[in-house]
Each structure stands twice: as structure tokens, then as C-alpha cells.
Backbone as a ProteinNet text record, in pm:
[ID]
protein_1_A
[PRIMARY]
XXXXXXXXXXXXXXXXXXXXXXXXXXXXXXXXXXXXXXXXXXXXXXXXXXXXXXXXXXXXXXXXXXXXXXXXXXXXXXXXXXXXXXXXXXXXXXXXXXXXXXXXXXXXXXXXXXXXXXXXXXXXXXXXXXXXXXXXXXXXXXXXXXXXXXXXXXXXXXXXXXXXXXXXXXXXX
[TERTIARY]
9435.6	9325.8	9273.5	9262.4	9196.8	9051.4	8962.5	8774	8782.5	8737.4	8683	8523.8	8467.3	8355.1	8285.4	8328.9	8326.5	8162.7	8090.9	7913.7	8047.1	7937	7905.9	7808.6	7779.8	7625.5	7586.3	7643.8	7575.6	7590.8	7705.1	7736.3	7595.4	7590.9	7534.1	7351.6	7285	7138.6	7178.8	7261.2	7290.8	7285.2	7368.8	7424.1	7283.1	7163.3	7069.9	6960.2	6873.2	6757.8	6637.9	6655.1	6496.1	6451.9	6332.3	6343.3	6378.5	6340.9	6370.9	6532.1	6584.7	6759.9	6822.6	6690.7	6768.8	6768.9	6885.5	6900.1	6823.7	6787	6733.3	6701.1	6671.1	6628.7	6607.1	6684.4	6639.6	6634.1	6509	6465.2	6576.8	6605.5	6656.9	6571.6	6653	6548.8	6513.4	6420.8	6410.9	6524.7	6529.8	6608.9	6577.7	6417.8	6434	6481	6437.1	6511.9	6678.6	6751	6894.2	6936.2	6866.3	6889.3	6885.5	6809.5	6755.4	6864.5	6909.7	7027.2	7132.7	7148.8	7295	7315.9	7203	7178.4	7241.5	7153.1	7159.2	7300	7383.7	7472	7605	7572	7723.5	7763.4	7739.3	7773.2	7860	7751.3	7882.7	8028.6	7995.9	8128.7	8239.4	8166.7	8254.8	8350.6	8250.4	8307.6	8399.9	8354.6	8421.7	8557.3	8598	8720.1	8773.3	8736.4	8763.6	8905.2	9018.7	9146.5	9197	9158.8	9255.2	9327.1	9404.7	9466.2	9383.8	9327.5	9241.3	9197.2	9326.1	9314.8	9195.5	9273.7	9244.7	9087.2	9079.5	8960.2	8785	8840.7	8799.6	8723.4	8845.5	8777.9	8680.1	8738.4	8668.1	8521.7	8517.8	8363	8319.1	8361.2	8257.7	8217.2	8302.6	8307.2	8217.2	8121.7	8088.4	7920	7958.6	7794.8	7761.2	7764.2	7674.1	7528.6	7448.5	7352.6	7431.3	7515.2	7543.4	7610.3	7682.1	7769.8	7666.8	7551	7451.4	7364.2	7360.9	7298.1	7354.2	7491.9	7621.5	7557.9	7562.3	7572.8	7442.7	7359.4	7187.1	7225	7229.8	7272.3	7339.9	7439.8	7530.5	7457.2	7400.5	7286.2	7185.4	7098.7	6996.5	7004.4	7102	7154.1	7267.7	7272.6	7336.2	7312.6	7210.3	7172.8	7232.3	7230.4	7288.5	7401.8	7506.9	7677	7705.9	7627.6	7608.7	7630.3	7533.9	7516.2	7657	7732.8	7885	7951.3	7966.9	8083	8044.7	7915.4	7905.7	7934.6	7969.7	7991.8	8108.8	8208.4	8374.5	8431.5	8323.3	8377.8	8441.1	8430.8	8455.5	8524.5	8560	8669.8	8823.8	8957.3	9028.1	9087.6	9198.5	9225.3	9378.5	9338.9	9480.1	9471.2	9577.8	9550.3	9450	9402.6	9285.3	9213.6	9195.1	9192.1	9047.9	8942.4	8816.3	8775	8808	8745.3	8616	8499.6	8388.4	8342.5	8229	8227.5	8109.5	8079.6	7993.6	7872	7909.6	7843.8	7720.8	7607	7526.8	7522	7548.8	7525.6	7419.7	7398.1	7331.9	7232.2	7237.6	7106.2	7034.8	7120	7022.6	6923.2	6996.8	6897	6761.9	6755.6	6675.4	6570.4	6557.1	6540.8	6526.3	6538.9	6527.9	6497.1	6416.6	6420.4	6510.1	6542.1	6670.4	6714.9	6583.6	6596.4	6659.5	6597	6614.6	6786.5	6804.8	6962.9	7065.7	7039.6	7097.5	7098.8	7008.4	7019	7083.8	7139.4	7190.6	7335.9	7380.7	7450.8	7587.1	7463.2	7478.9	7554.7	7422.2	7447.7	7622.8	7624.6	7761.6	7855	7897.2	7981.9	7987	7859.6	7903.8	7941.4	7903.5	7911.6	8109.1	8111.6	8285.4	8383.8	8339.8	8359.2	8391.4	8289.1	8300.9	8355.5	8330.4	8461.6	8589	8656.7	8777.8	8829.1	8717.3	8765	8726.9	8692.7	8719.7	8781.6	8939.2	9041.1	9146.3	9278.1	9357.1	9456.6	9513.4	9546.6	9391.8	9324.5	9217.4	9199	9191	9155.1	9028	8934.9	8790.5	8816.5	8784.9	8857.6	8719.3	8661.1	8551.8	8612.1	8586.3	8664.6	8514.1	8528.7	8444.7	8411.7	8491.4	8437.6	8397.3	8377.9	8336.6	8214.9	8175.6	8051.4	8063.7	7992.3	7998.8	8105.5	7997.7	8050.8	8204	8217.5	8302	8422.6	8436	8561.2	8690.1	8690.1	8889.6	8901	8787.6	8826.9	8773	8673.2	8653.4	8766.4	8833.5	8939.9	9090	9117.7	9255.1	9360.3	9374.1	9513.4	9475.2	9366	9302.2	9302.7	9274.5	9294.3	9466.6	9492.9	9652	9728.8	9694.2	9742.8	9661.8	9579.9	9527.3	9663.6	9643.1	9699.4	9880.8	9939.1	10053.1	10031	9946.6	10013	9968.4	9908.7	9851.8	10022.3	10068.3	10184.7	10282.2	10314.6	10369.4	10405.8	10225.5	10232.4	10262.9	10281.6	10272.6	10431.1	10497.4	10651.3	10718.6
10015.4	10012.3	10155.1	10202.9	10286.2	10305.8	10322.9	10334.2	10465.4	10459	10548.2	10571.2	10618.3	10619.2	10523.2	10445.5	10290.2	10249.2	10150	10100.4	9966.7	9925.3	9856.3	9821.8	9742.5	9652.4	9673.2	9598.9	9626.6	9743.4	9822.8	9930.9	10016.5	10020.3	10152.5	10124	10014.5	10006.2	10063.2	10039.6	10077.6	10265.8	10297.7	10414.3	10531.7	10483.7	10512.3	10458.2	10565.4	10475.6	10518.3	10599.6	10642.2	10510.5	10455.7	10318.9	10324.9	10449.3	10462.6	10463.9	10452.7	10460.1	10339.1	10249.3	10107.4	10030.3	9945.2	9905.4	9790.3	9800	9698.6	9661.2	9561.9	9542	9631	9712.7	9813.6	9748.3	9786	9735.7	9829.5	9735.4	9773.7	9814.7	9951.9	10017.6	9937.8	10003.6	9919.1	9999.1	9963.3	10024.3	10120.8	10196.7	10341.8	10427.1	10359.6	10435.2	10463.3	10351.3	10336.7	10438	10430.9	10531	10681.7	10698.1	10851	10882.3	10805	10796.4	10837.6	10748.3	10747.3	10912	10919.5	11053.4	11162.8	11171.9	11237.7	11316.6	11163.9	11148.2	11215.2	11257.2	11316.1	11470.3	11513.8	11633.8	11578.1	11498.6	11468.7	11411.9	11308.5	11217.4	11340.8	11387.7	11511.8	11605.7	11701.7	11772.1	11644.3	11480.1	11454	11450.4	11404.9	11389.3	11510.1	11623.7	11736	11777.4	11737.8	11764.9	11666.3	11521.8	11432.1	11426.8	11366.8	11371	11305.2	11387.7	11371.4	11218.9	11140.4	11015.1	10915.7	10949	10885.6	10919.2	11088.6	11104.1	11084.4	11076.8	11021.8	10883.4	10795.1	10631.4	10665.2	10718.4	10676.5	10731.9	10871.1	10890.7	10800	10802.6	10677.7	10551.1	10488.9	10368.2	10381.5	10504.6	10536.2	10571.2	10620.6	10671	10538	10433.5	10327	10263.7	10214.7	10153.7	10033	9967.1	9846.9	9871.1	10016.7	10059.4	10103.2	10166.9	10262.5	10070.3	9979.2	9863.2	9777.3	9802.2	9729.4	9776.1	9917	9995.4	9945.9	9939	9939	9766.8	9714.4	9535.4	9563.8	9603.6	9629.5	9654.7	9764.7	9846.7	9765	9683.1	9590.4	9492.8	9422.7	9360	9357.1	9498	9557.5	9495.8	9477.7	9423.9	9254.8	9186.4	9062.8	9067.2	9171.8	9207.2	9203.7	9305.1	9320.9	9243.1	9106	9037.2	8944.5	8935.7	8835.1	8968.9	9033.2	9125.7	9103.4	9107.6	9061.8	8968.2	8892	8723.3	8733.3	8781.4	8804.8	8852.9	8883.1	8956.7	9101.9	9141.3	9307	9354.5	9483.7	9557.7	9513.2	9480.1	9428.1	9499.9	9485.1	9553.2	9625.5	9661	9745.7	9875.5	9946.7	10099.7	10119	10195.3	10229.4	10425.4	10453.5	10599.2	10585.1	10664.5	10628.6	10797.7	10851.1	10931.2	10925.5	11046.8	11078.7	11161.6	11117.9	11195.6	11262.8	11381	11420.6	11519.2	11532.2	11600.5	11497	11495.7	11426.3	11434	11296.2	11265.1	11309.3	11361	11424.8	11369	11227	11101.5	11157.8	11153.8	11103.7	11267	11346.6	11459.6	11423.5	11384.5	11330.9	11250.3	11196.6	11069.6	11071.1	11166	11208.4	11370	11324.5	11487.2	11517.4	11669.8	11716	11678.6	11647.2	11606.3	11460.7	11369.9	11237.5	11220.8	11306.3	11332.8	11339.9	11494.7	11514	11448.9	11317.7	11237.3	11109.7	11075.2	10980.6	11036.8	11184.7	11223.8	11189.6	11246.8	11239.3	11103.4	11019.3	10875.3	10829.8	10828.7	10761.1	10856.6	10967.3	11018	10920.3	10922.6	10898.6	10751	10658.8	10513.4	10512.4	10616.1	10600	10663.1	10761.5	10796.7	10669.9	10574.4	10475.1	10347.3	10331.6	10244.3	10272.8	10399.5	10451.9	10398.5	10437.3	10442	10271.6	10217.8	10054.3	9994.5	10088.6	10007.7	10068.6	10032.6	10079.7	10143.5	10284	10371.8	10445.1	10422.9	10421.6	10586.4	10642.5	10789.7	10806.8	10924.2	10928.4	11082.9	11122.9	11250.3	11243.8	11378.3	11460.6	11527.6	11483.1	11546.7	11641.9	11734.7	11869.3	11887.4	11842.5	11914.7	11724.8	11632.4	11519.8	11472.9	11403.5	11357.7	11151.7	11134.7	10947.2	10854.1	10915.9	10881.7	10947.9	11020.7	11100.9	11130.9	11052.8	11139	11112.8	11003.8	11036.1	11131.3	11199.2	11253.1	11446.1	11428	11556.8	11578.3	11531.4	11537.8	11462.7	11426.9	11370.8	11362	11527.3	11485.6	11457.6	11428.8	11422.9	11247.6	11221.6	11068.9	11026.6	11096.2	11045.5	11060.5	11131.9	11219.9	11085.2	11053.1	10928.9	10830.8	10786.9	10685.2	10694.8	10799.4	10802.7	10809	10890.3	10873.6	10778.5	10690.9	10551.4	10447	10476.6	10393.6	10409.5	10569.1	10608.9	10561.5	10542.6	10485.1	10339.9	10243.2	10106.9	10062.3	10174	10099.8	10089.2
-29982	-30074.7	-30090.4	-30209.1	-30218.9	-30326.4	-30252	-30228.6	-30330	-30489.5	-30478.2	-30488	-30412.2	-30392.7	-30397.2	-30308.8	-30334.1	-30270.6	-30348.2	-30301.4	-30205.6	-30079.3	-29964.5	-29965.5	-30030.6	-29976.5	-29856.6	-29746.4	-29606.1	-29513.6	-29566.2	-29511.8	-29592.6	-29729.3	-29786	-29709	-29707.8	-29636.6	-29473.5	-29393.9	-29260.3	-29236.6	-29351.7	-29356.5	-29420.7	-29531.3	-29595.2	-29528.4	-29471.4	-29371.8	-29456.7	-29540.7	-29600.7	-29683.6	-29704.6	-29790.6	-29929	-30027.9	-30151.4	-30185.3	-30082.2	-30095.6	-30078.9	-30069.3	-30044.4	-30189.2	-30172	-30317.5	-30314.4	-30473.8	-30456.3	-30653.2	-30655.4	-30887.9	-30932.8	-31021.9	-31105.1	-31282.7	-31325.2	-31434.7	-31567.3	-31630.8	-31736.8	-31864.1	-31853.1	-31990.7	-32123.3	-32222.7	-32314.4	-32450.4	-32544.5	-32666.9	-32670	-32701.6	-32748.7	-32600.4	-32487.1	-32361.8	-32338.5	-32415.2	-32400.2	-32525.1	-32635	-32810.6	-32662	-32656.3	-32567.6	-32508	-32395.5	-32260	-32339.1	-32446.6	-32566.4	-32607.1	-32698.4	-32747.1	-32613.6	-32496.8	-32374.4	-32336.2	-32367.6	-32313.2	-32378.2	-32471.2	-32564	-32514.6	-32431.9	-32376.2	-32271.3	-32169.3	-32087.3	-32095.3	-32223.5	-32243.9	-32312	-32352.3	-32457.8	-32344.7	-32212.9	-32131.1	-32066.9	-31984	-31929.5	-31971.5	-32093.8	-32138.9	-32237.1	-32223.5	-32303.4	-32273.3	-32146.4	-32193.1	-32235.2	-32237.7	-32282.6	-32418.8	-32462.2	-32615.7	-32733	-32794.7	-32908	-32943.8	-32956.8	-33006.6	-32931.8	-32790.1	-32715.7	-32640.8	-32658.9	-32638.9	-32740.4	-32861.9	-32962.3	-32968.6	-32945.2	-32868.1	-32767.7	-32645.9	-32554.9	-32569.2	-32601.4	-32631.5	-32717.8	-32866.9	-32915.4	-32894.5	-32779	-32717.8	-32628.5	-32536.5	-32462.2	-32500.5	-32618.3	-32677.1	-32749.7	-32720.9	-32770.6	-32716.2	-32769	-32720.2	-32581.2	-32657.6	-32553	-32475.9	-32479.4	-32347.4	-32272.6	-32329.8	-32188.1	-32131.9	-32192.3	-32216.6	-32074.7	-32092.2	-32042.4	-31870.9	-31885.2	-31779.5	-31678.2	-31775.5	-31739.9	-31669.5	-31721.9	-31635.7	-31510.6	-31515.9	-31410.5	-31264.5	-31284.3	-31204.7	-31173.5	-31262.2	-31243.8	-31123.5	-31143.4	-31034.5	-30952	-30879	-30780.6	-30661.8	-30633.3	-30494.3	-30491.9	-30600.2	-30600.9	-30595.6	-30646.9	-30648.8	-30527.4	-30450.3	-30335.6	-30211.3	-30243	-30136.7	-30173.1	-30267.8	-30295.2	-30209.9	-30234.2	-30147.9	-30013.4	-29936.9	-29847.4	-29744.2	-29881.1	-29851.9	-29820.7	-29851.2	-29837.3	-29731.8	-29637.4	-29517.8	-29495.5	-29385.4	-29370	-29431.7	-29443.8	-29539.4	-29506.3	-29577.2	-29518.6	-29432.1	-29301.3	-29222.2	-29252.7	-29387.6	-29452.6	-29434.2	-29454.5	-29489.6	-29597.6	-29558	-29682.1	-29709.6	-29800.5	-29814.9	-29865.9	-29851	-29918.9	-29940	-30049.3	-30103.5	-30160.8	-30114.6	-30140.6	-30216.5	-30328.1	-30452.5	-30400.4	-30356.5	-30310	-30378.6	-30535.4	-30596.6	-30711.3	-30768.7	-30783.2	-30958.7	-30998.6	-31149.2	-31218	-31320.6	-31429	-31419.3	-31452	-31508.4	-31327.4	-31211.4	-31095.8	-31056.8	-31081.4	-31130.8	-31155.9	-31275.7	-31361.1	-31302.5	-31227.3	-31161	-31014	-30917.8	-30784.1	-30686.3	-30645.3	-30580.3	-30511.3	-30476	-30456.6	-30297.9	-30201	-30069.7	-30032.7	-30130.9	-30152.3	-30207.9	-30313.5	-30343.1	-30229.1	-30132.7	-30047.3	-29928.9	-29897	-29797.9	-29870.5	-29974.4	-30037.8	-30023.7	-30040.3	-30032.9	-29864.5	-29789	-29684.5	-29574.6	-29618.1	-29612.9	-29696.2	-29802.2	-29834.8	-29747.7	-29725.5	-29669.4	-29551.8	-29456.5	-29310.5	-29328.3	-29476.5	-29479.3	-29505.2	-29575.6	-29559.8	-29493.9	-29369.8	-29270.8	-29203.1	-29171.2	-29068.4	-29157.9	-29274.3	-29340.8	-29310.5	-29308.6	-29319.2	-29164.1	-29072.1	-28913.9	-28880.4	-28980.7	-28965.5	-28963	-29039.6	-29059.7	-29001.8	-28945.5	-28956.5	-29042	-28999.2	-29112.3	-29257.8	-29137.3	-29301.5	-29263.6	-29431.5	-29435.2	-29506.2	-29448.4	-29560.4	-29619.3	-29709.1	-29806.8	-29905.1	-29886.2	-29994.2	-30033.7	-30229.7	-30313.7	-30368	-30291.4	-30330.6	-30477.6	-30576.1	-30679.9	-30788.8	-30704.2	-30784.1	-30775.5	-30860.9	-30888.5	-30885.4	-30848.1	-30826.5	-30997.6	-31078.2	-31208.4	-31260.1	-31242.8	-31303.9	-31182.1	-31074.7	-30996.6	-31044.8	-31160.6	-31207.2	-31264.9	-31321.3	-31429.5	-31339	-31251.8	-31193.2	-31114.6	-31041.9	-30921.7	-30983.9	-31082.5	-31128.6	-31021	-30987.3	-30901.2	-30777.5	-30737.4	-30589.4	-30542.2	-30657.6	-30661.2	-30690	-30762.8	-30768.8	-30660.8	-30598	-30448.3	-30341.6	-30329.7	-30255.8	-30252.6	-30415.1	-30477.7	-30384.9	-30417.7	-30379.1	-30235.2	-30125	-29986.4	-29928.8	-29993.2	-29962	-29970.7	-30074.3	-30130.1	-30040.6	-29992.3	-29905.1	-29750.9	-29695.4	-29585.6	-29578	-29699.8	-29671	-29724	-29787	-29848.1	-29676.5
[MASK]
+++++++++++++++++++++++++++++++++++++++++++++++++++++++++++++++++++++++++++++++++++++++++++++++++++++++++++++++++++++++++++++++++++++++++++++++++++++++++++++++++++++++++++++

């Protein structure tokens, strides 16, 4: 299995002790907040996919700068803590090889939205939460991809993840 930067419900509250880091209902914006986010947002979608092939990068930004994609996103998030508690339900991580790369650099929006102390102990926290995921399993590896961000690590680290992807494949043929 490979984690990328993978949320743990019970791991991520264990691993995050400050209380503002605990998950928990986040209210979904209203329309002119999601129009704003949308707007916000066309720099990043633009740099994230700025080598891909036109066509394809074309779709995906405009598929991306919508109200109901930032909308989509905003639900998702809302009830995290309920996603949460079903993964919970499923029992520990499985006891496969597993690689869990860490995106250790901090999303644009959470900027926005957190002080830089509160950041860097969120930071902190997921590392050591997939540190001790990794050493949960057998064969499990934990890997900080230095130059990624939570949102964006296929596209910040490409071959870092493909490189997961393959010595993961490696160890299990």
C-alpha cells in the first residue's frame, strides 16, 4: 500500500495533541465564499499542472475552478471526522508492505487560515503519525517528500511517488 499523505482518524488525534488540530465539523462555506476560493484558486491550478499536455491541462483546470468542485471539496472536509470514524471501524492498517510518504510543506488555503506555529505542529504531528504507521507494519517505509505540499504531492514530487509506487511493487513480486 502506498499512503500518500494519507489522514488516520485515530492515528492523526493521537499523533496532534494541541486541541485546535483535532478534527472535528468544519462548516461549509456559503456561495459568495466558494465564487472567492474559485476565483483564489486559478494560480494554483494553473502552476499545479503547468507541464502537463495542454489538452489535458486545459480540462483539468476548468474542471477544477468551479463553484461545485471548491463545493465538492468543502463537503468532503465537513464531514471528515465522520469518514474518519468508518476507517476506524475497519481495523488497523493492513499488515502489508506499505510506503507512506509525507507531504511536509503547507497548502496555500491553510496559510490563510492558521498561524505559522499551529502549522508547524500539524506538520510535525503527521510525520511522527506516519513514522509509526510505517513501523506498524511489516516492510512498511515512511519517506518526506521535501518539496510537497498535502494537496499537491503527485504533482509536486511526480517521480518520488512513482519511485514509491515501483519499490513497493518490487518488494512484493
Amino acid at each position: 500500500m502506498v499512503y500518500l499523505d494519507s489522514f488516520a482518524h485515530e492515528e492523526w488525534d493521537i499523533h496532534h495533541t494541541d486541541e485546535r488540530l483535532r478534527l472535528k465539523p468544519q462548516p461549509v462555506p456559503g456561495a459568495l465564499m466558494l465564487r472567492l476560493i474559485t476565483l483564489l484558486s486559478r494560480g494554483l491550478y494553473r502552476k499545479m499542472f503547468a507541464a502537463w499536455p495542454g489538452e489535458v491541462r486545459d480540462a483539468l483546470i476548468a474542471r477544477h475552478l468551479t463553484v461545485d468542485a471548491r463545493r465538492a471539496g468543502a463537503l468532503e472536509r465537513s464531514n471528515q471526522h465522520q469518514w474518519g470514524e468508518k476507517l476506524m471501524g475497519a481495523g488497523p492498517v493492513p499488515g502489508r508492505p506499505a510506503v507512506m510518504p509525507t507531504a511536509p510543506g503547507i497548502d496555500a488555503a491553510l496559510r490563510l487560515t492558521m498561524p505559522e506555529r499551529l502549522l508547524q505542529e500539524m506538520t510535525e504531528g503527521k510525520i511522527r503519525m506516519h513514522r509509526a504507521m510505517a513501523a506498524s507494519v511489516a516492510h512498511g517505509e515512511h519517506r518526506v517528500l521535501a518539496g510537497a505540499k498535502h494537496s499537491t504531492i503527485g504533482t509536486d514530487c511526480p517521480d518520488e511517488v512513482v519511485r514509491a509506487i515501483f519499490d513497493l511493487w518490487r518488494r512484493v513480486r
